Short mmCIF file of C-alpha atoms and ligand atoms in Angstrom, two decimals:
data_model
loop_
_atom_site.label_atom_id
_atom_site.label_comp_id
_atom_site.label_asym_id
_atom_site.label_seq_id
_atom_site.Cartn_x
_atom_site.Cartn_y
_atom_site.Cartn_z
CA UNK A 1 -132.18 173.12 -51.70
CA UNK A 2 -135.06 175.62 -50.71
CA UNK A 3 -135.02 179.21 -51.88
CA UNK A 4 -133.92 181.43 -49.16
CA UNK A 5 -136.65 184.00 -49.79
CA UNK A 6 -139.36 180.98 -47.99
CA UNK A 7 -137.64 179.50 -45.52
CA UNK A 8 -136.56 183.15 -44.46
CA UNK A 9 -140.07 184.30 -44.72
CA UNK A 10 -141.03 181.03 -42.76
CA UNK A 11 -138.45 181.11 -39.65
CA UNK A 12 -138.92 184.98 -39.76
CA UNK A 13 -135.43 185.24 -40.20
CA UNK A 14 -135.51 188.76 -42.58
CA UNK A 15 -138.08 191.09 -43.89
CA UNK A 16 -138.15 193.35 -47.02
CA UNK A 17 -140.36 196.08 -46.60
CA UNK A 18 -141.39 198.38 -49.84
CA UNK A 19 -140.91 201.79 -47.97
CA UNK A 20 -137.25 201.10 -47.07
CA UNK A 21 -136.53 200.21 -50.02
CA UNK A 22 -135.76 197.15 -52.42
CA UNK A 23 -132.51 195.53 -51.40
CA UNK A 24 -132.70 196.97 -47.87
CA UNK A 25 -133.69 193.45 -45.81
CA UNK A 26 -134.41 193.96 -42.27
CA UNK A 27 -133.11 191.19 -40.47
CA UNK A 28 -135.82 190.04 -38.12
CA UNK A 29 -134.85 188.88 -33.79
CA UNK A 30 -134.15 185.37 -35.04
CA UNK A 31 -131.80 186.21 -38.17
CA UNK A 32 -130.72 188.43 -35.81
CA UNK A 33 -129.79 185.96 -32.89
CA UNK A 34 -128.18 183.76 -35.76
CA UNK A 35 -125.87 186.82 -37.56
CA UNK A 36 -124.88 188.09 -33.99
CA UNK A 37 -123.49 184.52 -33.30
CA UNK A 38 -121.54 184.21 -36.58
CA UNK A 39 -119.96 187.68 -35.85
CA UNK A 40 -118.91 187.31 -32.89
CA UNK A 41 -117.69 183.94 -33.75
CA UNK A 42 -116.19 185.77 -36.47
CA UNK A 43 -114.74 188.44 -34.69
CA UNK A 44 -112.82 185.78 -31.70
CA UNK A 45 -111.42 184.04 -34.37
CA UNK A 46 -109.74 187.01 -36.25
CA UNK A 47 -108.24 188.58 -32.56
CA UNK A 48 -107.17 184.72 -32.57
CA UNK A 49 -105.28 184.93 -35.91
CA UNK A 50 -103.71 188.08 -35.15
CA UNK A 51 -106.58 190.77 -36.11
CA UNK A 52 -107.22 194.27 -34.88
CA UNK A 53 -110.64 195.24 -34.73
CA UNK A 54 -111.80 199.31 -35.78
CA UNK A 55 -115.14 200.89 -36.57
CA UNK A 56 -115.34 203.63 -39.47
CA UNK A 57 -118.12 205.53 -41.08
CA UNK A 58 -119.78 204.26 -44.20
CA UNK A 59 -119.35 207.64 -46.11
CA UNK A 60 -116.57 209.62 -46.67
CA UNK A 61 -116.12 212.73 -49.01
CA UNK A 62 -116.35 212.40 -52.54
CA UNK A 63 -112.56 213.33 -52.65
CA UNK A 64 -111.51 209.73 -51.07
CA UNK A 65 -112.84 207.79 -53.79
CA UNK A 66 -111.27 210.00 -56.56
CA UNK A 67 -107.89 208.82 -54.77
CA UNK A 68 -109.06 205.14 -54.50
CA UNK A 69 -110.06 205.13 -58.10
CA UNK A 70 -113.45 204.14 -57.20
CA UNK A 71 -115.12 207.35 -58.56
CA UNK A 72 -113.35 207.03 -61.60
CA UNK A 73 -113.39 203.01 -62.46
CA UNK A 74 -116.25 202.00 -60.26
CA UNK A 75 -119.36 205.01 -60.44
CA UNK A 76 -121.61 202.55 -62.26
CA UNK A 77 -121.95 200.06 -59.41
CA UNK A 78 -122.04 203.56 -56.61
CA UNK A 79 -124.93 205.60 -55.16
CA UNK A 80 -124.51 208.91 -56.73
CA UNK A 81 -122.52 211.77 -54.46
CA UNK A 82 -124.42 213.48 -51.83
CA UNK A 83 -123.52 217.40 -52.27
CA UNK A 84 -124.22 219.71 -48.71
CA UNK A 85 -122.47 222.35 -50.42
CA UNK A 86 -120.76 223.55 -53.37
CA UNK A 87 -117.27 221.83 -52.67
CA UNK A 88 -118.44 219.53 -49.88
CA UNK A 89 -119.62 216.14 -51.32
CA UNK A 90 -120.11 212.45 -49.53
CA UNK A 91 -120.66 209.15 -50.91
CA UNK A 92 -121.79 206.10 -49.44
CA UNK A 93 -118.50 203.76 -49.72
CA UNK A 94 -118.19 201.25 -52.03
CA UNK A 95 -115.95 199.26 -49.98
CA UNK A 96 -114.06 199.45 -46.70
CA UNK A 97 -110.51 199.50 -48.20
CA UNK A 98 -110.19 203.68 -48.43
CA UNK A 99 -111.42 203.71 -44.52
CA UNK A 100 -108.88 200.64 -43.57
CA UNK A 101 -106.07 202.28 -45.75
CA UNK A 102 -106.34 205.63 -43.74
CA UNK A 103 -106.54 203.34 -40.49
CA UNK A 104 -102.80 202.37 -41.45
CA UNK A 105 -101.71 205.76 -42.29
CA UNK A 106 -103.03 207.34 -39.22
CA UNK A 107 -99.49 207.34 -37.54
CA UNK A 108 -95.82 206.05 -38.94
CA UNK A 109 -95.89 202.95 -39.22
CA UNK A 110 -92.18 200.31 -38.70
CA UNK A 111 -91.46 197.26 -40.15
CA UNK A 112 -91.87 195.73 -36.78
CA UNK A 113 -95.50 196.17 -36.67
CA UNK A 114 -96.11 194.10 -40.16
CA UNK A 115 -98.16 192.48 -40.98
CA UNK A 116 -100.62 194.57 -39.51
CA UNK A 117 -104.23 193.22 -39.68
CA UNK A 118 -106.92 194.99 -39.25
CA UNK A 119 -110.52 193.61 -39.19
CA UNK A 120 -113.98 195.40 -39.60
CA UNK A 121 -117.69 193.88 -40.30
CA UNK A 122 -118.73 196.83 -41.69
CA UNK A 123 -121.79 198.59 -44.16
CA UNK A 124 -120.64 199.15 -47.98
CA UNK A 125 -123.53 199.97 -50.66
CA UNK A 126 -123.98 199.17 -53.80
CA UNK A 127 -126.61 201.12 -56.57
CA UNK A 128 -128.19 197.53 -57.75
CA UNK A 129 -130.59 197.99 -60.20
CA UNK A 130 -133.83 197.13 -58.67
CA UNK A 131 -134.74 194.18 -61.24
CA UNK A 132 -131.48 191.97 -59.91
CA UNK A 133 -132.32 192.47 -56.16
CA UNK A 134 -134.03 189.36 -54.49
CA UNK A 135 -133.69 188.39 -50.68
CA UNK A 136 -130.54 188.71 -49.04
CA UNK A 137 -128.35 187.47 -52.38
CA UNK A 138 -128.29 190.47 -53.98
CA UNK A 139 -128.94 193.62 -51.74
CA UNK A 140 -127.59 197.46 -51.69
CA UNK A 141 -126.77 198.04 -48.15
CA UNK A 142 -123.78 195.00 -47.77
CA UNK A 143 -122.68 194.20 -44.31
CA UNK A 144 -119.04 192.58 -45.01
CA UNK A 145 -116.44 190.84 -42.87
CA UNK A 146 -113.52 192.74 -44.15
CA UNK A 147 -110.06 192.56 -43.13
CA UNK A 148 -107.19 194.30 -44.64
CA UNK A 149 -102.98 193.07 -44.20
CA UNK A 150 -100.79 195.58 -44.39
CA UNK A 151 -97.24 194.10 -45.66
CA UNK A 152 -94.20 194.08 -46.59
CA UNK A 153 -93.41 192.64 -49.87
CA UNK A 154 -92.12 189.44 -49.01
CA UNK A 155 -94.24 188.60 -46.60
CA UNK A 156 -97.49 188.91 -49.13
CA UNK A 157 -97.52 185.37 -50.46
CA UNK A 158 -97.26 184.46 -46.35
CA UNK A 159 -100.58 186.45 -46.29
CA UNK A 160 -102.70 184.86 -48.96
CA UNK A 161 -101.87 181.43 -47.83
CA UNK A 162 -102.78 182.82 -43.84
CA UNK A 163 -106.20 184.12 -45.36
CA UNK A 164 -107.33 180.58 -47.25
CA UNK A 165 -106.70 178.93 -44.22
CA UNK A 166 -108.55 181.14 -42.21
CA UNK A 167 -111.15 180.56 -45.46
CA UNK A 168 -111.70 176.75 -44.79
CA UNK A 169 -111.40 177.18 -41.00
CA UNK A 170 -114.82 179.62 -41.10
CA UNK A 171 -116.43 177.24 -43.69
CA UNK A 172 -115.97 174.25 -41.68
CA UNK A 173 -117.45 175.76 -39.26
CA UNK A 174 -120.61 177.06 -40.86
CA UNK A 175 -121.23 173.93 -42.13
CA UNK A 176 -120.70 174.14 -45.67
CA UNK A 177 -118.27 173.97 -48.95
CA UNK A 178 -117.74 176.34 -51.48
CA UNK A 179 -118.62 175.03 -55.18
CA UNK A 180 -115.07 176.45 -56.39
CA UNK A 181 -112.28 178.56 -56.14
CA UNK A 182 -111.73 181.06 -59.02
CA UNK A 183 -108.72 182.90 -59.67
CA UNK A 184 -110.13 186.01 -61.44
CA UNK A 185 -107.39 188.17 -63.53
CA UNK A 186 -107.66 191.42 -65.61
CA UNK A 187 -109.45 191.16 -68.92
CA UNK A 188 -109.29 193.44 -71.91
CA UNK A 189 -111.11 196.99 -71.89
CA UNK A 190 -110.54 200.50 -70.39
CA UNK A 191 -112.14 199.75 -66.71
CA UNK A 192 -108.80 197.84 -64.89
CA UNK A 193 -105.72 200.16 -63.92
CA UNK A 194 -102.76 200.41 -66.26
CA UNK A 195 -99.79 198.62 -65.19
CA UNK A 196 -98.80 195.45 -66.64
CA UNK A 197 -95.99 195.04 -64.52
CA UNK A 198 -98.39 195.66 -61.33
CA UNK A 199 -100.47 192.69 -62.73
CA UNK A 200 -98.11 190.41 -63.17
CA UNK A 201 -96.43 190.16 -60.19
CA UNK A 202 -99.97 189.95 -58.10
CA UNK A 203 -101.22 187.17 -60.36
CA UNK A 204 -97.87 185.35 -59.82
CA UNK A 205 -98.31 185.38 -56.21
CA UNK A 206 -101.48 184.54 -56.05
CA UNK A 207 -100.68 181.13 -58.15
CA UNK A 208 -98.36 180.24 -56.03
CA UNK A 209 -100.45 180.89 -53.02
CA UNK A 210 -103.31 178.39 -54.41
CA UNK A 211 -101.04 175.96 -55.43
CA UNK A 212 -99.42 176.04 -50.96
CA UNK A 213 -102.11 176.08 -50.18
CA UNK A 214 -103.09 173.10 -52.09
CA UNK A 215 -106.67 174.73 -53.85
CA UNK A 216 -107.78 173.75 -57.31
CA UNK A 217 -109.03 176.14 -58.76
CA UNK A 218 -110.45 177.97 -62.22
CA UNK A 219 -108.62 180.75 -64.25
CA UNK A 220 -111.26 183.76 -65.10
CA UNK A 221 -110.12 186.45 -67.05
CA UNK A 222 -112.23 189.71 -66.97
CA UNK A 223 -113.11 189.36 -63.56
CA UNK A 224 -110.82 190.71 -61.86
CA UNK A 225 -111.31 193.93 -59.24
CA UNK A 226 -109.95 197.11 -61.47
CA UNK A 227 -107.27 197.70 -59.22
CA UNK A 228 -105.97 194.13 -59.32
CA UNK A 229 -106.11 189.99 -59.51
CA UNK A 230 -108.20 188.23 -56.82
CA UNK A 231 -108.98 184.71 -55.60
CA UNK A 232 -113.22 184.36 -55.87
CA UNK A 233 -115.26 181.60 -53.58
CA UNK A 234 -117.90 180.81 -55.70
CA UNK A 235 -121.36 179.39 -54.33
CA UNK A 236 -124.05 177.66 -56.00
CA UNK A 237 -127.75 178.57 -54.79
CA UNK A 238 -130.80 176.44 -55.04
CA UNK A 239 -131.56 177.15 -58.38
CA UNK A 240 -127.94 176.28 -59.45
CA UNK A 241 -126.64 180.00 -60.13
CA UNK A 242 -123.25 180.84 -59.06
CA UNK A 243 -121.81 183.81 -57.19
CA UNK A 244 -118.78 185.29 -55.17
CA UNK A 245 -119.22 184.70 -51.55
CA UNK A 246 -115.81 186.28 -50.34
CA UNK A 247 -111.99 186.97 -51.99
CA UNK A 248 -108.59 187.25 -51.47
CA UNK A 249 -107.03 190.65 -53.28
CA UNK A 250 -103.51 191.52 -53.52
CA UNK A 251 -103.28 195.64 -54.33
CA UNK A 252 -99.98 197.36 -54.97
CA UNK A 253 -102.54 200.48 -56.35
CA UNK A 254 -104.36 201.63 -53.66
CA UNK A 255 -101.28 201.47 -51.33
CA UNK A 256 -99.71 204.13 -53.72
CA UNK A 257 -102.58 206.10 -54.24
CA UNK A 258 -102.47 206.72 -50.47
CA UNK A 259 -99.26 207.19 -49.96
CA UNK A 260 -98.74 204.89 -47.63
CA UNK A 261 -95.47 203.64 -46.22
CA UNK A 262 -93.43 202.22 -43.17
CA UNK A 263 -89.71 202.40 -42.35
CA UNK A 264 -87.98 199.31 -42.71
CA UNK A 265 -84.64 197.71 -40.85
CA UNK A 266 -82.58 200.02 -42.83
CA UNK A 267 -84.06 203.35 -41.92
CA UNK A 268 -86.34 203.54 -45.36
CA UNK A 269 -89.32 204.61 -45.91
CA UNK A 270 -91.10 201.68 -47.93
CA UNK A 271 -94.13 201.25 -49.81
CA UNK A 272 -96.60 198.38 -48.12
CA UNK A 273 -99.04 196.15 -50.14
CA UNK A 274 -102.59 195.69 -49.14
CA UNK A 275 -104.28 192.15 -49.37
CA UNK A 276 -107.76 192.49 -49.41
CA UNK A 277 -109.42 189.39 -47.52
CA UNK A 278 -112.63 188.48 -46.44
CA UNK A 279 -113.28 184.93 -44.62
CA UNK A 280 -117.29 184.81 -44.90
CA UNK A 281 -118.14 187.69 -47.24
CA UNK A 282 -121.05 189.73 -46.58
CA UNK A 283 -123.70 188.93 -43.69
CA UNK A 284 -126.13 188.67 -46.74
CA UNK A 285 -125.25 186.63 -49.31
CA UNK A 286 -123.61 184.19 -46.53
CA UNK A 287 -127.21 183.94 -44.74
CA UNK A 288 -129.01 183.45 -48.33
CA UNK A 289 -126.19 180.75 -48.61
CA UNK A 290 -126.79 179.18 -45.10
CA UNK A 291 -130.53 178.93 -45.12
CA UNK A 292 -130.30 176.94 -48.26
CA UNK A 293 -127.64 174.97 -47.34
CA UNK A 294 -129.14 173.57 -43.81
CA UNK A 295 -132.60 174.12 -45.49
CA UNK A 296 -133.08 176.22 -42.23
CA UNK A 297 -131.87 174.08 -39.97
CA UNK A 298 -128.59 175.88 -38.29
CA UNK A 299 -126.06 174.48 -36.61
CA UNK A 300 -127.35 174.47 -32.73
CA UNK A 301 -123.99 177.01 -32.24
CA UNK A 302 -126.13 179.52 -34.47
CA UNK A 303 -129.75 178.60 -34.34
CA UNK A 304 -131.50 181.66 -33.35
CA UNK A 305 -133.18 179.40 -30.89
CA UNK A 306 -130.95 176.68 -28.94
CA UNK A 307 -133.57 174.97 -26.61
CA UNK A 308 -137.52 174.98 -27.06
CA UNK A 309 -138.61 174.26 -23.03
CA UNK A 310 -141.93 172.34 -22.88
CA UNK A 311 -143.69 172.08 -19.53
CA UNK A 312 -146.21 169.84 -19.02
CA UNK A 313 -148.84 169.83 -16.61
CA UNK A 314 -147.58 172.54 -13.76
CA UNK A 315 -146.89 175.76 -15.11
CA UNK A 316 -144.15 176.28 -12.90
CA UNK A 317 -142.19 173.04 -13.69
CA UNK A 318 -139.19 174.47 -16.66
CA UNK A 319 -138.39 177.88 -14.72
CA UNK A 320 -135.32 176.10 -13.01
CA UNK A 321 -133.81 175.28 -16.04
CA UNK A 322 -134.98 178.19 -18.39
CA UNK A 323 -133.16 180.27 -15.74
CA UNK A 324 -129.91 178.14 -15.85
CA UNK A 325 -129.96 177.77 -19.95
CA UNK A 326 -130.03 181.78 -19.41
CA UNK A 327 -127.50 182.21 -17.09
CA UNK A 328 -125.77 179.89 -19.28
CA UNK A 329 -126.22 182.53 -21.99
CA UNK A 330 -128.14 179.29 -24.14
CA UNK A 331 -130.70 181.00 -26.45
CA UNK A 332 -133.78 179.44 -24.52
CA UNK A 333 -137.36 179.99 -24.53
CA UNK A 334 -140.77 178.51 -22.74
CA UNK A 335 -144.03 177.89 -24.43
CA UNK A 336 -147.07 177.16 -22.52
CA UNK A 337 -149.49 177.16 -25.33
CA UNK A 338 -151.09 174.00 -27.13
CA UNK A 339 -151.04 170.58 -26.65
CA UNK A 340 -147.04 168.91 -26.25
CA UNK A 341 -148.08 167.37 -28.92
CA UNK A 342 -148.92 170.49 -31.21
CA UNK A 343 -145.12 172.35 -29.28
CA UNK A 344 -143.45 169.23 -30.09
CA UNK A 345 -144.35 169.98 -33.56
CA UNK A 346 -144.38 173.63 -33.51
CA UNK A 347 -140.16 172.92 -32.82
CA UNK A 348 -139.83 170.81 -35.41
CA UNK A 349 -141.27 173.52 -37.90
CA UNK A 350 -139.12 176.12 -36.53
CA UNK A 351 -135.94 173.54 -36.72
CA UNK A 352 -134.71 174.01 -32.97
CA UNK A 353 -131.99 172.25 -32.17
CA UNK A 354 -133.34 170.76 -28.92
CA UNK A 355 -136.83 170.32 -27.22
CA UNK A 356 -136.88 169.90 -22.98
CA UNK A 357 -139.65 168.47 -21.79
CA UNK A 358 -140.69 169.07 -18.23
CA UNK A 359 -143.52 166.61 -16.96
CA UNK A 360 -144.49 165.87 -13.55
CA UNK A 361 -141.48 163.48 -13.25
CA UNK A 362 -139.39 164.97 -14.66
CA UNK A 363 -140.33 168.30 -11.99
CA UNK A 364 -140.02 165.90 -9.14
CA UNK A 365 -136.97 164.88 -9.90
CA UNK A 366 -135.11 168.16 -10.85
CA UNK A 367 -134.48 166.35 -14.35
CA UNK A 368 -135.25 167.19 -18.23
CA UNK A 369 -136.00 165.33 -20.67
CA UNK A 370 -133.93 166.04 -24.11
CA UNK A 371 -134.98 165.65 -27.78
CA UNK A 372 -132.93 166.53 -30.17
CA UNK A 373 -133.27 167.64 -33.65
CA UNK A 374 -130.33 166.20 -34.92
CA UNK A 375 -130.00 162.34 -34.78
CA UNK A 376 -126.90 161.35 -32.05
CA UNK A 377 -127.06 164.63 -30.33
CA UNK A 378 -127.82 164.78 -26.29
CA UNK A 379 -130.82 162.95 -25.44
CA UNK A 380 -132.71 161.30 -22.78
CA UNK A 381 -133.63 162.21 -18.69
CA UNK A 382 -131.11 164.25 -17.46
CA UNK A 383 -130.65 166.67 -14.22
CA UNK A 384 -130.94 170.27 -14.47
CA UNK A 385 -127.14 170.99 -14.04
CA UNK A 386 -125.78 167.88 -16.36
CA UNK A 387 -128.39 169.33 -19.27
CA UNK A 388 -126.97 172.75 -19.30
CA UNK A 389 -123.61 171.23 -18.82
CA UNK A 390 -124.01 169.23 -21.99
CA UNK A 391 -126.30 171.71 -24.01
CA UNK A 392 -123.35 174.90 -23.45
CA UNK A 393 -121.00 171.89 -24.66
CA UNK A 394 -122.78 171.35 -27.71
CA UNK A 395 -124.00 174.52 -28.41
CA UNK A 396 -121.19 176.54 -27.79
CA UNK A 397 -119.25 178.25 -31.13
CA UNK A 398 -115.76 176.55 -32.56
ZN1 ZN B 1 -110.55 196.01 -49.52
#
């Protein structure tokens, strides 16, 4: 595997600029093109597996995160408040959880709407020190896919097992495996919330949710979130150091902290639990994962560029089918410049899944003619419509 850092730098996939900031990557048109695909990717297949969809702020008052617990388990890892007045303070979240929690409790809530899942891709920051920041692995402004289950009891195992699936379904589709599964549990010291009872149960249920599910996984105590137990996918980058791409949380705290509740079959009001999930983890780290994985080369479904159109001779010749591939909504462009040759190989570099060349024969005929990147994918002399036929079939998300 390649370090992200050059092959981003190469494909002009992301940019780090030293007046934003360390940690702050701008994500340049063709990272771009790819991230927007994975979200909204992302985003069908949550409203598929029953997700709601909301937007919130990435700051709330100070107050918020005294109620979470974040202020006073998590202020190491936070930006430091931002005061406008005297007794008006904001911070720049930590996580999404407070936001989604309030989501939940913005009306009464029955039994008869849980679970209730609610799904966000959404900005949380974290005060890195500048020394650990590098490329997109490790970065201070986090875009996350975040999704929060609100439940009742019995239904949280249900839940856990739901997001694993949904776990392997997104991986599959990205193209790549996680290097393990870690179950991470409460270690000693003063920073995890005090209730014994509390941690039991959600380590319990999380076991038994790994073993439905049929995961292997390892047992890592002391890294667990302070508020409770969580299931870890851990990554391995190209130099062979491991992180957390994305987790499954179950959190009886937080629920409590906000008070929320719904009425159940009997006319009760009832507390809910909160499983934290998130299928891909943040737009970051899962990019610094991808690049190094497919050593650049996406999946055509995400390449920031689809089809590379190559028209020889007359000028003229690929507008036909660059203006189908658009309508098509196929991530197309044409280049004029150089010999085919030198295009040919200027596609190669910038791994596009498919090359069209247009020559004089190919214009007479209303025809293409297909390379692909990938050995086995379309190929050969094929008209206009049947190419964008079979390039939407191939390109087109899971
Ligand atoms: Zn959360």
């Amino acid at each position: 595997m390649q370090d992200h850092r050059k092959l981003g730098r190469d494909l002009e996939l992301f940019h780090s600029d030293p007046l934003v900031g360390a940690g702050l990557p701008l994500w340049l048109p063709a990272g771009a093109a790819a991230r927007r695909a994975v979200e909204d990717y992302l985003h069908a297949l949550e409203r598929r597996s029953g997700y709601q969809h909301v937007y919130s702020p990435p700051l709330a008052k100070q107050e918020m995160y005294l109620r979470s617990g974040h202020l006073p388990h998590f202020a190491d890892d936070m930006f430091p408040p931002m005061a406008l007045s005297e007794h008006d303070a904001f911070v720049l979240r930590p996580s999404l959880c407070p936001h989604h929690a309030a989501v939940f409790g913005a009306r009464g809530r029955s039994y008869r709407e849980l679970p209730l899942r609610i799904g966000e891709i959404g900005g949380q920051y974290r005060a890195e020190r500048s020394g650990v920041l590098g490329g997109l692995s490790r970065v201070r402004a986090i875009s996350l896919n975040d999704g929060h289950v609100f439940c009742a009891e019995e239904q949280v195992r249900d839940e856990v097992v739901e997001a694993l699936r949904l776990m392997r379904v997104v991986h599959a589709a990205l193209g790549f495996e996680p290097s393990s599964f870690r179950l991470s549990l409460r270690g000693e010291g003063g920073k995890y919330v005090d209730d014994p009872e509390m941690w039991a149960a959600a380590s319990s249920v999380l076991r038994e949710a790994l073993d439905i599910a049929g995961v292997s996984y390892v047992e890592a105590p002391g890294e667990a979130a302070f508020y409770g137990p969580k299931i870890d996918v851990q990554l391995l980058d190209h130099a062979g150091r491991e992180s957390t791409l994305a987790t499954v949380q179950v959190d009886y705290f937080q629920p409590a902290r906000f008070d929320l509740s719904y009425v159940d079959a009997g006319g009760e009001r009832r507390r809910p639990v909160m499983v934290h999930r998130s299928a891909a983890g943040s737009m970051e780290r899962l990019f610094a994962h991808l690049i190094e994985v497919h050593d650049g080369a996406f999946p055509a479904w995400y390449a920031p560029l689809q089809v590379a159109v190559l028209p020889v001779a007359d000028a003229q010749a690929g507008g036909d089918f660059v203006r189908a591939c658009r309508a098509a909504d196929l991530r197309v462009e044409e280049w004029h410049a150089g010999s085919l040759g030198a295009r040919i190989r200027q596609a190669a570099a910038r791994k596009v899944p498919f090359v069209a060349v247009v020559g004089e024969r190919e214009a007479a005929g209303g025809s293409v003619s297909l390379r692909p990147r990938d050995p086995g994918a379309l190929s050969g002399v094929l008209p206009i419509a049947a190419a964008v036929a079979g390039l939407s079939e191939v390109c087109a998300a899971p």
